């Protein structure tokens, strides 16, 4: 910037984005003018932006006095480098959510930059990182091995979706992947597709996955092939509690029985449509409840009720928006009433504990008084013969 100011072209150079304007200036026929400063025009990459940083490189043929200003700029850029850095990966300067004093966060950011080729720490990982108890060395080994096995793109995808995977070791992750393949009877190419949609499955052990997988045919009449299609379409179904899955499917069956067309659609429902329903069961149940109670659109099939977006569905049924607001208010009231009942039950339990403690304290005091009176009575009985002998 100092050299450009000497040449009278500082107005086209921005201190914030030097690389962009310098390239434009070099490409606009100014190479001959810039060549007067020691032959720098031969180097088209005078400003080399690295990965999430700005680095300057130049040839040794440039006079030292010409590089004095650039050295100052490089010193300012390197001033934000963490001090006492002992981690094996280099940290590149970038917009980061990590505090400058948080060495653990900066080390994880350096790991993500060098191993996973991502410019900075993802926000989701930054939020969960304080609750992760694993040390930096174990997390480093996990990320390196996952990047080698799955590839850095898939490894980054899994960790960004579920940062708590950093608690595990690579052998556990690999064993659970093999368990998913064996329990669900899937191909090797199906596992990355499932984990991209729901990497939370790696947090569950194989026994729990098998239990919930075997529970699906008991809830809905699907054969083995249909259950596999459902799991591939919506892997989160394996995370649902059996009671929640049973409740949602049973409620869908009850509402479909209100219309003959819906009942036939429910009997032949496809895994794709059921997965679409389970993904947003609460809102879709409200739609079915509204149509069943008002009798509107009797010609609509089950797919026509579920597939439209929320805005499209409200535009087709003008009174549905008010009905939806009332349902939300009723749910909020029920939620508040349930919370108040829980708080009242907790207060009553605490009061019962305090009362029992007080009664126990009273009983202990009465027992102590009874023992004292017995001791006094025994002393009096022992003193009576002595007094009689003295008389």
PDB file of N, CA, C and O in Angstrom, residues 315-389:
ATOM      1  N   UNK A 315     -53.696 -21.041   2.059  1.00  0.00           N
ATOM      2  CA  UNK A 315     -54.359 -20.293   0.979  1.00  0.00           C
ATOM      3  C   UNK A 315     -55.550 -21.050   0.415  1.00  0.00           C
ATOM      4  O   UNK A 315     -56.540 -20.433  -0.002  1.00  0.00           O
ATOM      5  N   UNK A 316     -55.468 -22.366   0.395  1.00  0.00           N
ATOM      6  CA  UNK A 316     -56.590 -23.152  -0.115  1.00  0.00           C
ATOM      7  C   UNK A 316     -57.741 -23.226   0.876  1.00  0.00           C
ATOM      8  O   UNK A 316     -58.899 -23.335   0.463  1.00  0.00           O
ATOM      9  N   UNK A 317     -57.438 -23.162   2.165  1.00  0.00           N
ATOM     10  CA  UNK A 317     -58.461 -23.229   3.215  1.00  0.00           C
ATOM     11  C   UNK A 317     -58.307 -21.988   4.093  1.00  0.00           C
ATOM     12  O   UNK A 317     -57.421 -21.913   4.928  1.00  0.00           O
ATOM     13  N   UNK A 318     -59.171 -21.026   3.884  1.00  0.00           N
ATOM     14  CA  UNK A 318     -58.998 -19.723   4.530  1.00  0.00           C
ATOM     15  C   UNK A 318     -59.208 -19.780   6.036  1.00  0.00           C
ATOM     16  O   UNK A 318     -58.581 -19.022   6.786  1.00  0.00           O
ATOM     17  N   UNK A 319     -60.100 -20.640   6.500  1.00  0.00           N
ATOM     18  CA  UNK A 319     -60.383 -20.704   7.939  1.00  0.00           C
ATOM     19  C   UNK A 319     -59.381 -21.551   8.706  1.00  0.00           C
ATOM     20  O   UNK A 319     -59.445 -21.626   9.936  1.00  0.00           O
ATOM     21  N   UNK A 320     -58.477 -22.194   7.991  1.00  0.00           N
ATOM     22  CA  UNK A 320     -57.535 -23.087   8.672  1.00  0.00           C
ATOM     23  C   UNK A 320     -56.530 -22.310   9.517  1.00  0.00           C
ATOM     24  O   UNK A 320     -56.088 -22.802  10.562  1.00  0.00           O
ATOM     25  N   UNK A 321     -56.155 -21.111   9.106  1.00  0.00           N
ATOM     26  CA  UNK A 321     -55.162 -20.328   9.859  1.00  0.00           C
ATOM     27  C   UNK A 321     -55.677 -20.012  11.265  1.00  0.00           C
ATOM     28  O   UNK A 321     -54.939 -20.150  12.256  1.00  0.00           O
ATOM     29  N   UNK A 322     -56.949 -19.592  11.361  1.00  0.00           N
ATOM     30  CA  UNK A 322     -57.510 -19.302  12.677  1.00  0.00           C
ATOM     31  C   UNK A 322     -57.613 -20.570  13.524  1.00  0.00           C
ATOM     32  O   UNK A 322     -57.339 -20.544  14.730  1.00  0.00           O
ATOM     33  N   UNK A 323     -58.008 -21.665  12.879  1.00  0.00           N
ATOM     34  CA  UNK A 323     -58.091 -22.935  13.603  1.00  0.00           C
ATOM     35  C   UNK A 323     -56.709 -23.348  14.123  1.00  0.00           C
ATOM     36  O   UNK A 323     -56.575 -23.809  15.263  1.00  0.00           O
ATOM     37  N   UNK A 324     -55.676 -23.156  13.311  1.00  0.00           N
ATOM     38  CA  UNK A 324     -54.326 -23.513  13.725  1.00  0.00           C
ATOM     39  C   UNK A 324     -53.860 -22.668  14.894  1.00  0.00           C
ATOM     40  O   UNK A 324     -53.198 -23.166  15.818  1.00  0.00           O
ATOM     41  N   UNK A 325     -54.220 -21.376  14.890  1.00  0.00           N
ATOM     42  CA  UNK A 325     -53.849 -20.504  16.008  1.00  0.00           C
ATOM     43  C   UNK A 325     -54.522 -20.967  17.293  1.00  0.00           C
ATOM     44  O   UNK A 325     -53.895 -21.007  18.369  1.00  0.00           O
ATOM     45  N   UNK A 326     -55.795 -21.329  17.201  1.00  0.00           N
ATOM     46  CA  UNK A 326     -56.500 -21.808  18.391  1.00  0.00           C
ATOM     47  C   UNK A 326     -55.901 -23.110  18.907  1.00  0.00           C
ATOM     48  O   UNK A 326     -55.788 -23.316  20.131  1.00  0.00           O
ATOM     49  N   UNK A 327     -55.508 -23.981  18.003  1.00  0.00           N
ATOM     50  CA  UNK A 327     -54.894 -25.241  18.430  1.00  0.00           C
ATOM     51  C   UNK A 327     -53.568 -24.973  19.139  1.00  0.00           C
ATOM     52  O   UNK A 327     -53.255 -25.584  20.171  1.00  0.00           O
ATOM     53  N   UNK A 328     -52.781 -24.056  18.596  1.00  0.00           N
ATOM     54  CA  UNK A 328     -51.516 -23.721  19.250  1.00  0.00           C
ATOM     55  C   UNK A 328     -51.740 -23.113  20.626  1.00  0.00           C
ATOM     56  O   UNK A 328     -51.006 -23.421  21.578  1.00  0.00           O
ATOM     57  N   UNK A 329     -52.720 -22.243  20.746  1.00  0.00           N
ATOM     58  CA  UNK A 329     -53.018 -21.654  22.049  1.00  0.00           C
ATOM     59  C   UNK A 329     -53.458 -22.727  23.040  1.00  0.00           C
ATOM     60  O   UNK A 329     -53.055 -22.707  24.210  1.00  0.00           O
ATOM     61  N   UNK A 330     -54.282 -23.662  22.559  1.00  0.00           N
ATOM     62  CA  UNK A 330     -54.728 -24.733  23.449  1.00  0.00           C
ATOM     63  C   UNK A 330     -53.562 -25.610  23.875  1.00  0.00           C
ATOM     64  O   UNK A 330     -53.455 -25.996  25.054  1.00  0.00           O
ATOM     65  N   UNK A 331     -52.654 -25.908  22.965  1.00  0.00           N
ATOM     66  CA  UNK A 331     -51.478 -26.700  23.322  1.00  0.00           C
ATOM     67  C   UNK A 331     -50.601 -25.968  24.317  1.00  0.00           C
ATOM     68  O   UNK A 331     -50.061 -26.577  25.256  1.00  0.00           O
ATOM     69  N   UNK A 332     -50.455 -24.653  24.137  1.00  0.00           N
ATOM     70  CA  UNK A 332     -49.657 -23.868  25.075  1.00  0.00           C
ATOM     71  C   UNK A 332     -50.292 -23.862  26.452  1.00  0.00           C
ATOM     72  O   UNK A 332     -49.587 -23.969  27.475  1.00  0.00           O
ATOM     73  N   UNK A 333     -51.608 -23.754  26.498  1.00  0.00           N
ATOM     74  CA  UNK A 333     -52.299 -23.782  27.789  1.00  0.00           C
ATOM     75  C   UNK A 333     -52.136 -25.135  28.473  1.00  0.00           C
ATOM     76  O   UNK A 333     -51.895 -25.209  29.683  1.00  0.00           O
ATOM     77  N   UNK A 334     -52.270 -26.204  27.686  1.00  0.00           N
ATOM     78  CA  UNK A 334     -52.089 -27.536  28.266  1.00  0.00           C
ATOM     79  C   UNK A 334     -50.660 -27.730  28.754  1.00  0.00           C
ATOM     80  O   UNK A 334     -50.431 -28.338  29.814  1.00  0.00           O
ATOM     81  N   UNK A 335     -49.707 -27.199  28.003  1.00  0.00           N
ATOM     82  CA  UNK A 335     -48.312 -27.311  28.407  1.00  0.00           C
ATOM     83  C   UNK A 335     -48.057 -26.547  29.702  1.00  0.00           C
ATOM     84  O   UNK A 335     -47.382 -27.046  30.612  1.00  0.00           O
ATOM     85  N   UNK A 336     -48.606 -25.329  29.795  1.00  0.00           N
ATOM     86  CA  UNK A 336     -48.444 -24.546  31.023  1.00  0.00           C
ATOM     87  C   UNK A 336     -49.136 -25.212  32.202  1.00  0.00           C
ATOM     88  O   UNK A 336     -48.605 -25.218  33.321  1.00  0.00           O
ATOM     89  N   UNK A 337     -50.341 -25.773  31.965  1.00  0.00           N
ATOM     90  CA  UNK A 337     -51.046 -26.464  33.046  1.00  0.00           C
ATOM     91  C   UNK A 337     -50.270 -27.695  33.511  1.00  0.00           C
ATOM     92  O   UNK A 337     -50.183 -27.977  34.718  1.00  0.00           O
ATOM     93  N   UNK A 338     -49.678 -28.424  32.576  1.00  0.00           N
ATOM     94  CA  UNK A 338     -48.882 -29.595  32.940  1.00  0.00           C
ATOM     95  C   UNK A 338     -47.651 -29.182  33.736  1.00  0.00           C
ATOM     96  O   UNK A 338     -47.300 -29.826  34.736  1.00  0.00           O
ATOM     97  N   UNK A 339     -47.011 -28.098  33.313  1.00  0.00           N
ATOM     98  CA  UNK A 339     -45.845 -27.611  34.040  1.00  0.00           C
ATOM     99  C   UNK A 339     -46.217 -27.155  35.442  1.00  0.00           C
ATOM    100  O   UNK A 339     -45.498 -27.420  36.413  1.00  0.00           O
ATOM    101  N   UNK A 340     -47.367 -26.452  35.558  1.00  0.00           N
ATOM    102  CA  UNK A 340     -47.814 -26.012  36.880  1.00  0.00           C
ATOM    103  C   UNK A 340     -48.136 -27.206  37.774  1.00  0.00           C
ATOM    104  O   UNK A 340     -47.831 -27.198  38.981  1.00  0.00           O
ATOM    105  N   UNK A 341     -48.753 -28.247  37.203  1.00  0.00           N
ATOM    106  CA  UNK A 341     -49.060 -29.447  37.990  1.00  0.00           C
ATOM    107  C   UNK A 341     -47.781 -30.130  38.458  1.00  0.00           C
ATOM    108  O   UNK A 341     -47.704 -30.607  39.602  1.00  0.00           O
ATOM    109  N   UNK A 342     -46.784 -30.173  37.599  1.00  0.00           N
ATOM    110  CA  UNK A 342     -45.510 -30.768  38.002  1.00  0.00           C
ATOM    111  C   UNK A 342     -44.847 -29.971  39.112  1.00  0.00           C
ATOM    112  O   UNK A 342     -44.316 -30.541  40.065  1.00  0.00           O
ATOM    113  N   UNK A 343     -44.881 -28.645  38.983  1.00  0.00           N
ATOM    114  CA  UNK A 343     -44.309 -27.819  40.035  1.00  0.00           C
ATOM    115  C   UNK A 343     -45.065 -27.989  41.357  1.00  0.00           C
ATOM    116  O   UNK A 343     -44.440 -28.071  42.429  1.00  0.00           O
ATOM    117  N   UNK A 344     -46.387 -28.067  41.284  1.00  0.00           N
ATOM    118  CA  UNK A 344     -47.176 -28.261  42.502  1.00  0.00           C
ATOM    119  C   UNK A 344     -46.887 -29.621  43.133  1.00  0.00           C
ATOM    120  O   UNK A 344     -46.767 -29.740  44.364  1.00  0.00           O
ATOM    121  N   UNK A 345     -46.765 -30.652  42.277  1.00  0.00           N
ATOM    122  CA  UNK A 345     -46.441 -31.978  42.812  1.00  0.00           C
ATOM    123  C   UNK A 345     -45.063 -31.982  43.459  1.00  0.00           C
ATOM    124  O   UNK A 345     -44.856 -32.613  44.514  1.00  0.00           O
ATOM    125  N   UNK A 346     -44.109 -31.267  42.849  1.00  0.00           N
ATOM    126  CA  UNK A 346     -42.778 -31.189  43.437  1.00  0.00           C
ATOM    127  C   UNK A 346     -42.808 -30.460  44.775  1.00  0.00           C
ATOM    128  O   UNK A 346     -42.148 -30.872  45.744  1.00  0.00           O
ATOM    129  N   UNK A 347     -43.600 -29.379  44.858  1.00  0.00           N
ATOM    130  CA  UNK A 347     -43.723 -28.659  46.129  1.00  0.00           C
ATOM    131  C   UNK A 347     -44.380 -29.520  47.204  1.00  0.00           C
ATOM    132  O   UNK A 347     -43.961 -29.515  48.361  1.00  0.00           O
ATOM    133  N   UNK A 348     -45.419 -30.270  46.823  1.00  0.00           N
ATOM    134  CA  UNK A 348     -46.069 -31.151  47.786  1.00  0.00           C
ATOM    135  C   UNK A 348     -45.116 -32.248  48.270  1.00  0.00           C
ATOM    136  O   UNK A 348     -45.108 -32.590  49.449  1.00  0.00           O
ATOM    137  N   UNK A 349     -44.331 -32.780  47.340  1.00  0.00           N
ATOM    138  CA  UNK A 349     -43.364 -33.805  47.750  1.00  0.00           C
ATOM    139  C   UNK A 349     -42.325 -33.227  48.701  1.00  0.00           C
ATOM    140  O   UNK A 349     -41.959 -33.857  49.697  1.00  0.00           O
ATOM    141  N   UNK A 350     -41.872 -31.994  48.403  1.00  0.00           N
ATOM    142  CA  UNK A 350     -40.913 -31.353  49.302  1.00  0.00           C
ATOM    143  C   UNK A 350     -41.524 -31.076  50.665  1.00  0.00           C
ATOM    144  O   UNK A 350     -40.877 -31.275  51.710  1.00  0.00           O
ATOM    145  N   UNK A 351     -42.796 -30.633  50.669  1.00  0.00           N
ATOM    146  CA  UNK A 351     -43.473 -30.387  51.949  1.00  0.00           C
ATOM    147  C   UNK A 351     -43.643 -31.681  52.744  1.00  0.00           C
ATOM    148  O   UNK A 351     -43.494 -31.698  53.975  1.00  0.00           O
ATOM    149  N   UNK A 352     -43.941 -32.775  52.041  1.00  0.00           N
ATOM    150  CA  UNK A 352     -44.087 -34.062  52.736  1.00  0.00           C
ATOM    151  C   UNK A 352     -42.761 -34.509  53.345  1.00  0.00           C
ATOM    152  O   UNK A 352     -42.725 -35.052  54.455  1.00  0.00           O
ATOM    153  N   UNK A 353     -41.673 -34.261  52.629  1.00  0.00           N
ATOM    154  CA  UNK A 353     -40.353 -34.635  53.157  1.00  0.00           C
ATOM    155  C   UNK A 353     -40.027 -33.811  54.405  1.00  0.00           C
ATOM    156  O   UNK A 353     -39.538 -34.340  55.416  1.00  0.00           O
ATOM    157  N   UNK A 354     -40.330 -32.508  54.343  1.00  0.00           N
ATOM    158  CA  UNK A 354     -40.064 -31.644  55.510  1.00  0.00           C
ATOM    159  C   UNK A 354     -40.920 -32.058  56.688  1.00  0.00           C
ATOM    160  O   UNK A 354     -40.456 -32.106  57.850  1.00  0.00           O
ATOM    161  N   UNK A 355     -42.193 -32.381  56.437  1.00  0.00           N
ATOM    162  CA  UNK A 355     -43.082 -32.802  57.516  1.00  0.00           C
ATOM    163  C   UNK A 355     -42.606 -34.097  58.153  1.00  0.00           C
ATOM    164  O   UNK A 355     -42.613 -34.237  59.394  1.00  0.00           O
ATOM    165  N   UNK A 356     -42.179 -35.032  57.307  1.00  0.00           N
ATOM    166  CA  UNK A 356     -41.675 -36.293  57.853  1.00  0.00           C
ATOM    167  C   UNK A 356     -40.415 -36.064  58.686  1.00  0.00           C
ATOM    168  O   UNK A 356     -40.224 -36.697  59.737  1.00  0.00           O
ATOM    169  N   UNK A 357     -39.557 -35.151  58.230  1.00  0.00           N
ATOM    170  CA  UNK A 357     -38.347 -34.850  59.005  1.00  0.00           C
ATOM    171  C   UNK A 357     -38.694 -34.225  60.352  1.00  0.00           C
ATOM    172  O   UNK A 357     -38.082 -34.555  61.377  1.00  0.00           O
ATOM    173  N   UNK A 358     -39.692 -33.317  60.358  1.00  0.00           N
ATOM    174  CA  UNK A 358     -40.100 -32.707  61.626  1.00  0.00           C
ATOM    175  C   UNK A 358     -40.704 -33.723  62.578  1.00  0.00           C
ATOM    176  O   UNK A 358     -40.431 -33.704  63.786  1.00  0.00           O
ATOM    177  N   UNK A 359     -41.541 -34.609  62.022  1.00  0.00           N
ATOM    178  CA  UNK A 359     -42.123 -35.651  62.880  1.00  0.00           C
ATOM    179  C   UNK A 359     -41.047 -36.555  63.449  1.00  0.00           C
ATOM    180  O   UNK A 359     -41.107 -36.960  64.612  1.00  0.00           O
ATOM    181  N   UNK A 360     -40.067 -36.879  62.604  1.00  0.00           N
ATOM    182  CA  UNK A 360     -38.975 -37.717  63.107  1.00  0.00           C
ATOM    183  C   UNK A 360     -38.197 -36.997  64.199  1.00  0.00           C
ATOM    184  O   UNK A 360     -37.785 -37.609  65.196  1.00  0.00           O
ATOM    185  N   UNK A 361     -38.009 -35.670  64.020  1.00  0.00           N
ATOM    186  CA  UNK A 361     -37.299 -34.901  65.060  1.00  0.00           C
ATOM    187  C   UNK A 361     -38.108 -34.857  66.345  1.00  0.00           C
ATOM    188  O   UNK A 361     -37.559 -34.999  67.445  1.00  0.00           O
ATOM    189  N   UNK A 362     -39.447 -34.696  66.235  1.00  0.00           N
ATOM    190  CA  UNK A 362     -40.291 -34.693  67.436  1.00  0.00           C
ATOM    191  C   UNK A 362     -40.246 -36.048  68.135  1.00  0.00           C
ATOM    192  O   UNK A 362     -40.196 -36.133  69.371  1.00  0.00           O
ATOM    193  N   UNK A 363     -40.308 -37.109  67.343  1.00  0.00           N
ATOM    194  CA  UNK A 363     -40.250 -38.449  67.942  1.00  0.00           C
ATOM    195  C   UNK A 363     -38.921 -38.671  68.659  1.00  0.00           C
ATOM    196  O   UNK A 363     -38.873 -39.245  69.754  1.00  0.00           O
ATOM    197  N   UNK A 364     -37.832 -38.201  68.035  1.00  0.00           N
ATOM    198  CA  UNK A 364     -36.525 -38.365  68.687  1.00  0.00           C
ATOM    199  C   UNK A 364     -36.454 -37.548  69.971  1.00  0.00           C
ATOM    200  O   UNK A 364     -35.901 -38.008  70.980  1.00  0.00           O
ATOM    201  N   UNK A 365     -37.056 -36.327  69.966  1.00  0.00           N
ATOM    202  CA  UNK A 365     -37.061 -35.515  71.196  1.00  0.00           C
ATOM    203  C   UNK A 365     -37.888 -36.182  72.285  1.00  0.00           C
ATOM    204  O   UNK A 365     -37.491 -36.202  73.464  1.00  0.00           O
ATOM    205  N   UNK A 366     -39.050 -36.729  71.912  1.00  0.00           N
ATOM    206  CA  UNK A 366     -39.887 -37.398  72.923  1.00  0.00           C
ATOM    207  C   UNK A 366     -39.193 -38.636  73.482  1.00  0.00           C
ATOM    208  O   UNK A 366     -39.275 -38.921  74.684  1.00  0.00           O
ATOM    209  N   UNK A 367     -38.514 -39.377  72.612  1.00  0.00           N
ATOM    210  CA  UNK A 367     -37.776 -40.539  73.101  1.00  0.00           C
ATOM    211  C   UNK A 367     -36.655 -40.120  74.048  1.00  0.00           C
ATOM    212  O   UNK A 367     -36.399 -40.779  75.068  1.00  0.00           O
ATOM    213  N   UNK A 368     -35.991 -39.011  73.734  1.00  0.00           N
ATOM    214  CA  UNK A 368     -34.922 -38.538  74.615  1.00  0.00           C
ATOM    215  C   UNK A 368     -35.483 -38.133  75.977  1.00  0.00           C
ATOM    216  O   UNK A 368     -34.902 -38.449  77.031  1.00  0.00           O
ATOM    217  N   UNK A 369     -36.643 -37.425  75.970  1.00  0.00           N
ATOM    218  CA  UNK A 369     -37.259 -37.038  77.238  1.00  0.00           C
ATOM    219  C   UNK A 369     -37.687 -38.261  78.055  1.00  0.00           C
ATOM    220  O   UNK A 369     -37.551 -38.303  79.280  1.00  0.00           O
ATOM    221  N   UNK A 370     -38.208 -39.280  77.341  1.00  0.00           N
ATOM    222  CA  UNK A 370     -38.621 -40.500  78.038  1.00  0.00           C
ATOM    223  C   UNK A 370     -37.427 -41.201  78.672  1.00  0.00           C
ATOM    224  O   UNK A 370     -37.509 -41.677  79.819  1.00  0.00           O
ATOM    225  N   UNK A 371     -36.325 -41.225  78.013  1.00  0.00           N
ATOM    226  CA  UNK A 371     -35.132 -41.847  78.584  1.00  0.00           C
ATOM    227  C   UNK A 371     -34.639 -41.075  79.794  1.00  0.00           C
ATOM    228  O   UNK A 371     -34.216 -41.656  80.808  1.00  0.00           O
ATOM    229  N   UNK A 372     -34.708 -39.743  79.720  1.00  0.00           N
ATOM    230  CA  UNK A 372     -34.281 -38.923  80.866  1.00  0.00           C
ATOM    231  C   UNK A 372     -35.174 -39.178  82.068  1.00  0.00           C
ATOM    232  O   UNK A 372     -34.709 -39.333  83.222  1.00  0.00           O
ATOM    233  N   UNK A 373     -36.465 -39.257  81.835  1.00  0.00           N
ATOM    234  CA  UNK A 373     -37.390 -39.503  82.960  1.00  0.00           C
ATOM    235  C   UNK A 373     -37.166 -40.897  83.543  1.00  0.00           C
ATOM    236  O   UNK A 373     -37.247 -41.099  84.777  1.00  0.00           O
ATOM    237  N   UNK A 374     -36.877 -41.885  82.680  1.00  0.00           N
ATOM    238  CA  UNK A 374     -36.592 -43.223  83.205  1.00  0.00           C
ATOM    239  C   UNK A 374     -35.324 -43.219  84.046  1.00  0.00           C
ATOM    240  O   UNK A 374     -35.266 -43.856  85.109  1.00  0.00           O
ATOM    241  N   UNK A 375     -34.319 -42.497  83.613  1.00  0.00           N
ATOM    242  CA  UNK A 375     -33.095 -42.422  84.396  1.00  0.00           C
ATOM    243  C   UNK A 375     -33.346 -41.753  85.754  1.00  0.00           C
ATOM    244  O   UNK A 375     -32.841 -42.200  86.792  1.00  0.00           O
ATOM    245  N   UNK A 376     -34.140 -40.679  85.748  1.00  0.00           N
ATOM    246  CA  UNK A 376     -34.457 -40.015  87.013  1.00  0.00           C
ATOM    247  C   UNK A 376     -35.232 -40.944  87.947  1.00  0.00           C
ATOM    248  O   UNK A 376     -34.994 -40.987  89.163  1.00  0.00           O
ATOM    249  N   UNK A 377     -36.177 -41.712  87.383  1.00  0.00           N
ATOM    250  CA  UNK A 377     -36.949 -42.648  88.203  1.00  0.00           C
ATOM    251  C   UNK A 377     -36.062 -43.744  88.786  1.00  0.00           C
ATOM    252  O   UNK A 377     -36.201 -44.124  89.970  1.00  0.00           O
ATOM    253  N   UNK A 378     -35.148 -44.230  88.017  1.00  0.00           N
ATOM    254  CA  UNK A 378     -34.227 -45.257  88.512  1.00  0.00           C
ATOM    255  C   UNK A 378     -33.338 -44.703  89.627  1.00  0.00           C
ATOM    256  O   UNK A 378     -33.072 -45.389  90.644  1.00  0.00           O
ATOM    257  N   UNK A 379     -32.897 -43.450  89.471  1.00  0.00           N
ATOM    258  CA  UNK A 379     -32.083 -42.850  90.517  1.00  0.00           C
ATOM    259  C   UNK A 379     -32.881 -42.689  91.809  1.00  0.00           C
ATOM    260  O   UNK A 379     -32.368 -42.933  92.915  1.00  0.00           O
ATOM    261  N   UNK A 380     -34.150 -42.280  91.674  1.00  0.00           N
ATOM    262  CA  UNK A 380     -34.979 -42.142  92.870  1.00  0.00           C
ATOM    263  C   UNK A 380     -35.212 -43.489  93.545  1.00  0.00           C
ATOM    264  O   UNK A 380     -35.196 -43.601  94.778  1.00  0.00           O
ATOM    265  N   UNK A 381     -35.433 -44.543  92.752  1.00  0.00           N
ATOM    266  CA  UNK A 381     -35.631 -45.870  93.345  1.00  0.00           C
ATOM    267  C   UNK A 381     -34.372 -46.362  94.053  1.00  0.00           C
ATOM    268  O   UNK A 381     -34.458 -47.057  95.051  1.00  0.00           O
ATOM    269  N   UNK A 382     -33.223 -46.001  93.508  1.00  0.00           N
ATOM    270  CA  UNK A 382     -31.982 -46.405  94.163  1.00  0.00           C
ATOM    271  C   UNK A 382     -31.716 -45.602  95.424  1.00  0.00           C
ATOM    272  O   UNK A 382     -31.124 -46.102  96.383  1.00  0.00           O
ATOM    273  N   UNK A 383     -32.161 -44.353  95.459  1.00  0.00           N
ATOM    274  CA  UNK A 383     -31.919 -43.511  96.635  1.00  0.00           C
ATOM    275  C   UNK A 383     -32.887 -43.837  97.778  1.00  0.00           C
ATOM    276  O   UNK A 383     -32.581 -43.577  98.940  1.00  0.00           O
ATOM    277  N   UNK A 384     -34.048 -44.400  97.493  1.00  0.00           N
ATOM    278  CA  UNK A 384     -35.030 -44.681  98.563  1.00  0.00           C
ATOM    279  C   UNK A 384     -34.506 -45.696  99.595  1.00  0.00           C
ATOM    280  O   UNK A 384     -34.635 -45.472 100.794  1.00  0.00           O
ATOM    281  N   UNK A 385     -33.920 -46.797  99.224  1.00  0.00           N
ATOM    282  CA  UNK A 385     -33.391 -47.721 100.271  1.00  0.00           C
ATOM    283  C   UNK A 385     -32.307 -47.082 101.119  1.00  0.00           C
ATOM    284  O   UNK A 385     -32.228 -47.329 102.339  1.00  0.00           O
ATOM    285  N   UNK A 386     -31.476 -46.287 100.531  1.00  0.00           N
ATOM    286  CA  UNK A 386     -30.413 -45.629 101.271  1.00  0.00           C
ATOM    287  C   UNK A 386     -31.002 -44.683 102.321  1.00  0.00           C
ATOM    288  O   UNK A 386     -30.539 -44.628 103.459  1.00  0.00           O
ATOM    289  N   UNK A 387     -32.042 -43.931 101.902  1.00  0.00           N
ATOM    290  CA  UNK A 387     -32.678 -43.020 102.841  1.00  0.00           C
ATOM    291  C   UNK A 387     -33.354 -43.770 103.972  1.00  0.00           C
ATOM    292  O   UNK A 387     -33.322 -43.367 105.129  1.00  0.00           O
ATOM    293  N   UNK A 388     -33.979 -44.894 103.668  1.00  0.00           N
ATOM    294  CA  UNK A 388     -34.643 -45.684 104.688  1.00  0.00           C
ATOM    295  C   UNK A 388     -33.607 -46.225 105.699  1.00  0.00           C
ATOM    296  O   UNK A 388     -33.840 -46.260 106.895  1.00  0.00           O
ATOM    297  N   UNK A 389     -32.449 -46.668 105.213  1.00  0.00           N
ATOM    298  CA  UNK A 389     -31.409 -47.179 106.116  1.00  0.00           C
ATOM    299  C   UNK A 389     -30.871 -46.068 107.004  1.00  0.00           C
ATOM    300  O   UNK A 389     -30.643 -46.263 108.197  1.00  0.00           O
TER     301      UNK A 389
END
